[in-house]
């Protein structure tokens, strides 16, 4: 199928906002990894043409949902997660950046392996099988795209967060 990526991302970010609002009202037991003060921001340029990609909307939604939840769960209680969309004629680049502890440099690839998990100690094991990123990579690859991880650094070289980048081909 064909997917309007901007529409999909807006829906996912809006849905996540509802979850965060819900957490603020203390009514949602399923949001134990999310702090009510966290923010999820979609930074998307004004587009002349729709951002159309080919594939399964459901599967791509899984990928981004997974990246959002991961980023929020690694972020500090007041943390901001930014979803930035950049585009050229051929491709669209989506980056999901957090303000968490970052990823150990020697683990930037292995976090995509099956069953890998590098969770904050206070989180229940079991609620995260470590399968998320492995499946995300399979889905992105099946869509002819690429997904990779990196760290964000300040001027002094200190890690100020992690960043996941997804590249997809436009139709």
PDB file of N, CA and C in Angstrom, residues 82-126:
ATOM      1  N   UNK A  82      12.325  14.380  20.593  1.00  0.00           N
ATOM      2  CA  UNK A  82      12.037  15.113  19.358  1.00  0.00           C
ATOM      3  C   UNK A  82      12.027  14.164  18.175  1.00  0.00           C
ATOM      4  N   UNK A  83      10.938  14.228  17.396  1.00  0.00           N
ATOM      5  CA  UNK A  83      10.809  13.437  16.179  1.00  0.00           C
ATOM      6  C   UNK A  83      10.955  14.427  15.028  1.00  0.00           C
ATOM      7  N   UNK A  84      12.089  14.356  14.353  1.00  0.00           N
ATOM      8  CA  UNK A  84      12.383  15.346  13.302  1.00  0.00           C
ATOM      9  C   UNK A  84      12.304  14.680  11.934  1.00  0.00           C
ATOM     10  N   UNK A  85      11.601  15.341  11.023  1.00  0.00           N
ATOM     11  CA  UNK A  85      11.441  14.810   9.671  1.00  0.00           C
ATOM     12  C   UNK A  85      12.184  15.722   8.693  1.00  0.00           C
ATOM     13  N   UNK A  86      13.055  15.128   7.887  1.00  0.00           N
ATOM     14  CA  UNK A  86      13.750  15.875   6.839  1.00  0.00           C
ATOM     15  C   UNK A  86      13.543  15.117   5.538  1.00  0.00           C
ATOM     16  N   UNK A  87      13.476  15.847   4.453  1.00  0.00           N
ATOM     17  CA  UNK A  87      13.156  15.165   3.222  1.00  0.00           C
ATOM     18  C   UNK A  87      13.840  15.790   2.019  1.00  0.00           C
ATOM     19  N   UNK A  88      14.132  14.960   1.038  1.00  0.00           N
ATOM     20  CA  UNK A  88      14.550  15.461  -0.267  1.00  0.00           C
ATOM     21  C   UNK A  88      13.699  14.711  -1.291  1.00  0.00           C
ATOM     22  N   UNK A  89      14.040  14.841  -2.552  1.00  0.00           N
ATOM     23  CA  UNK A  89      13.177  14.222  -3.568  1.00  0.00           C
ATOM     24  C   UNK A  89      13.041  12.717  -3.403  1.00  0.00           C
ATOM     25  N   UNK A  90      14.165  12.076  -3.092  1.00  0.00           N
ATOM     26  CA  UNK A  90      14.162  10.605  -3.082  1.00  0.00           C
ATOM     27  C   UNK A  90      13.781   9.993  -1.736  1.00  0.00           C
ATOM     28  N   UNK A  91      14.235  10.669  -0.658  1.00  0.00           N
ATOM     29  CA  UNK A  91      14.134   9.997   0.629  1.00  0.00           C
ATOM     30  C   UNK A  91      13.557  10.869   1.728  1.00  0.00           C
ATOM     31  N   UNK A  92      13.103  10.198   2.754  1.00  0.00           N
ATOM     32  CA  UNK A  92      12.673  10.901   3.954  1.00  0.00           C
ATOM     33  C   UNK A  92      13.489  10.340   5.117  1.00  0.00           C
ATOM     34  N   UNK A  93      13.959  11.246   5.964  1.00  0.00           N
ATOM     35  CA  UNK A  93      14.758  10.863   7.125  1.00  0.00           C
ATOM     36  C   UNK A  93      13.982  11.235   8.372  1.00  0.00           C
ATOM     37  N   UNK A  94      13.745  10.259   9.246  1.00  0.00           N
ATOM     38  CA  UNK A  94      13.040  10.517  10.499  1.00  0.00           C
ATOM     39  C   UNK A  94      14.024  10.233  11.621  1.00  0.00           C
ATOM     40  N   UNK A  95      14.287  11.224  12.470  1.00  0.00           N
ATOM     41  CA  UNK A  95      15.160  10.976  13.614  1.00  0.00           C
ATOM     42  C   UNK A  95      14.356  11.125  14.894  1.00  0.00           C
ATOM     43  N   UNK A  96      14.574  10.199  15.811  1.00  0.00           N
ATOM     44  CA  UNK A  96      13.926  10.230  17.113  1.00  0.00           C
ATOM     45  C   UNK A  96      15.041  10.423  18.138  1.00  0.00           C
ATOM     46  N   UNK A  97      15.074  11.616  18.755  1.00  0.00           N
ATOM     47  CA  UNK A  97      16.153  11.969  19.680  1.00  0.00           C
ATOM     48  C   UNK A  97      15.623  12.082  21.096  1.00  0.00           C
ATOM     49  N   UNK A  98      16.389  11.564  22.058  1.00  0.00           N
ATOM     50  CA  UNK A  98      15.986  11.690  23.457  1.00  0.00           C
ATOM     51  C   UNK A  98      17.070  12.420  24.253  1.00  0.00           C
ATOM     52  N   UNK A  99      16.806  12.609  25.531  1.00  0.00           N
ATOM     53  CA  UNK A  99      17.767  13.280  26.407  1.00  0.00           C
ATOM     54  C   UNK A  99      18.218  12.325  27.499  1.00  0.00           C
ATOM     55  N   UNK A 100      18.254  11.037  27.147  1.00  0.00           N
ATOM     56  CA  UNK A 100      18.635  10.012  28.109  1.00  0.00           C
ATOM     57  C   UNK A 100      20.144   9.832  28.184  1.00  0.00           C
ATOM     58  N   UNK A 101      20.579   8.699  28.735  1.00  0.00           N
ATOM     59  CA  UNK A 101      22.008   8.457  28.970  1.00  0.00           C
ATOM     60  C   UNK A 101      22.796   8.123  27.706  1.00  0.00           C
ATOM     61  N   UNK A 102      22.105   7.950  26.567  1.00  0.00           N
ATOM     62  CA  UNK A 102      22.816   7.573  25.354  1.00  0.00           C
ATOM     63  C   UNK A 102      23.044   6.073  25.304  1.00  0.00           C
ATOM     64  N   UNK A 103      23.748   5.645  24.283  1.00  0.00           N
ATOM     65  CA  UNK A 103      23.983   4.222  24.048  1.00  0.00           C
ATOM     66  C   UNK A 103      25.489   3.987  24.123  1.00  0.00           C
ATOM     67  N   UNK A 104      25.920   2.960  24.851  1.00  0.00           N
ATOM     68  CA  UNK A 104      27.365   2.688  24.868  1.00  0.00           C
ATOM     69  C   UNK A 104      27.889   2.543  23.433  1.00  0.00           C
ATOM     70  N   UNK A 105      28.996   3.233  23.125  1.00  0.00           N
ATOM     71  CA  UNK A 105      29.507   3.267  21.746  1.00  0.00           C
ATOM     72  C   UNK A 105      29.670   1.870  21.143  1.00  0.00           C
ATOM     73  N   UNK A 106      30.103   0.920  21.952  1.00  0.00           N
ATOM     74  CA  UNK A 106      30.339  -0.432  21.426  1.00  0.00           C
ATOM     75  C   UNK A 106      29.049  -1.230  21.258  1.00  0.00           C
ATOM     76  N   UNK A 107      27.907  -0.586  21.559  1.00  0.00           N
ATOM     77  CA  UNK A 107      26.628  -1.289  21.470  1.00  0.00           C
ATOM     78  C   UNK A 107      25.723  -0.716  20.379  1.00  0.00           C
ATOM     79  N   UNK A 108      26.218   0.250  19.610  1.00  0.00           N
ATOM     80  CA  UNK A 108      25.348   0.927  18.629  1.00  0.00           C
ATOM     81  C   UNK A 108      24.773  -0.040  17.603  1.00  0.00           C
ATOM     82  N   UNK A 109      25.474  -1.145  17.323  1.00  0.00           N
ATOM     83  CA  UNK A 109      24.949  -2.158  16.410  1.00  0.00           C
ATOM     84  C   UNK A 109      24.215  -3.270  17.168  1.00  0.00           C
ATOM     85  N   UNK A 110      24.798  -3.711  18.295  1.00  0.00           N
ATOM     86  CA  UNK A 110      24.230  -4.896  18.959  1.00  0.00           C
ATOM     87  C   UNK A 110      22.852  -4.651  19.561  1.00  0.00           C
ATOM     88  N   UNK A 111      22.472  -3.391  19.770  1.00  0.00           N
ATOM     89  CA  UNK A 111      21.107  -3.151  20.282  1.00  0.00           C
ATOM     90  C   UNK A 111      20.049  -3.592  19.283  1.00  0.00           C
ATOM     91  N   UNK A 112      20.445  -3.817  18.023  1.00  0.00           N
ATOM     92  CA  UNK A 112      19.473  -4.279  17.026  1.00  0.00           C
ATOM     93  C   UNK A 112      19.395  -5.802  16.958  1.00  0.00           C
ATOM     94  N   UNK A 113      20.191  -6.496  17.783  1.00  0.00           N
ATOM     95  CA  UNK A 113      20.151  -7.959  17.749  1.00  0.00           C
ATOM     96  C   UNK A 113      18.968  -8.464  18.571  1.00  0.00           C
ATOM     97  N   UNK A 114      18.510  -9.650  18.218  1.00  0.00           N
ATOM     98  CA  UNK A 114      17.415 -10.260  18.968  1.00  0.00           C
ATOM     99  C   UNK A 114      17.768 -10.420  20.442  1.00  0.00           C
ATOM    100  N   UNK A 115      16.812 -10.156  21.292  1.00  0.00           N
ATOM    101  CA  UNK A 115      16.923 -10.371  22.738  1.00  0.00           C
ATOM    102  C   UNK A 115      17.922  -9.462  23.425  1.00  0.00           C
ATOM    103  N   UNK A 116      18.502  -8.506  22.687  1.00  0.00           N
ATOM    104  CA  UNK A 116      19.415  -7.586  23.359  1.00  0.00           C
ATOM    105  C   UNK A 116      18.578  -6.630  24.192  1.00  0.00           C
ATOM    106  N   UNK A 117      18.992  -6.361  25.403  1.00  0.00           N
ATOM    107  CA  UNK A 117      18.288  -5.352  26.189  1.00  0.00           C
ATOM    108  C   UNK A 117      19.270  -4.629  27.093  1.00  0.00           C
ATOM    109  N   UNK A 118      19.174  -3.321  27.107  1.00  0.00           N
ATOM    110  CA  UNK A 118      20.058  -2.505  27.951  1.00  0.00           C
ATOM    111  C   UNK A 118      19.123  -1.550  28.669  1.00  0.00           C
ATOM    112  N   UNK A 119      18.426  -2.063  29.650  1.00  0.00           N
ATOM    113  CA  UNK A 119      17.368  -1.293  30.300  1.00  0.00           C
ATOM    114  C   UNK A 119      17.876  -0.595  31.543  1.00  0.00           C
ATOM    115  N   UNK A 120      17.270   0.522  31.865  1.00  0.00           N
ATOM    116  CA  UNK A 120      17.576   1.108  33.177  1.00  0.00           C
ATOM    117  C   UNK A 120      17.250   0.072  34.248  1.00  0.00           C
ATOM    118  N   UNK A 121      18.058   0.005  35.287  1.00  0.00           N
ATOM    119  CA  UNK A 121      17.935  -1.048  36.311  1.00  0.00           C
ATOM    120  C   UNK A 121      16.570  -1.077  36.990  1.00  0.00           C
ATOM    121  N   UNK A 122      15.925   0.083  37.143  1.00  0.00           N
ATOM    122  CA  UNK A 122      14.678   0.106  37.902  1.00  0.00           C
ATOM    123  C   UNK A 122      13.490  -0.473  37.132  1.00  0.00           C
ATOM    124  N   UNK A 123      13.676  -0.765  35.848  1.00  0.00           N
ATOM    125  CA  UNK A 123      12.514  -1.241  35.090  1.00  0.00           C
ATOM    126  C   UNK A 123      12.335  -2.746  35.210  1.00  0.00           C
ATOM    127  N   UNK A 124      11.079  -3.167  35.196  1.00  0.00           N
ATOM    128  CA  UNK A 124      10.806  -4.595  35.265  1.00  0.00           C
ATOM    129  C   UNK A 124      11.370  -5.248  34.019  1.00  0.00           C
ATOM    130  N   UNK A 125      12.187  -6.263  34.236  1.00  0.00           N
ATOM    131  CA  UNK A 125      12.614  -7.057  33.094  1.00  0.00           C
ATOM    132  C   UNK A 125      11.336  -7.711  32.625  1.00  0.00           C
ATOM    133  N   UNK A 126      11.266  -8.392  31.549  1.00  0.00           N
ATOM    134  CA  UNK A 126      10.000  -9.062  31.256  1.00  0.00           C
ATOM    135  C   UNK A 126       9.014  -8.169  30.534  1.00  0.00           C
TER     136      UNK A 126
END
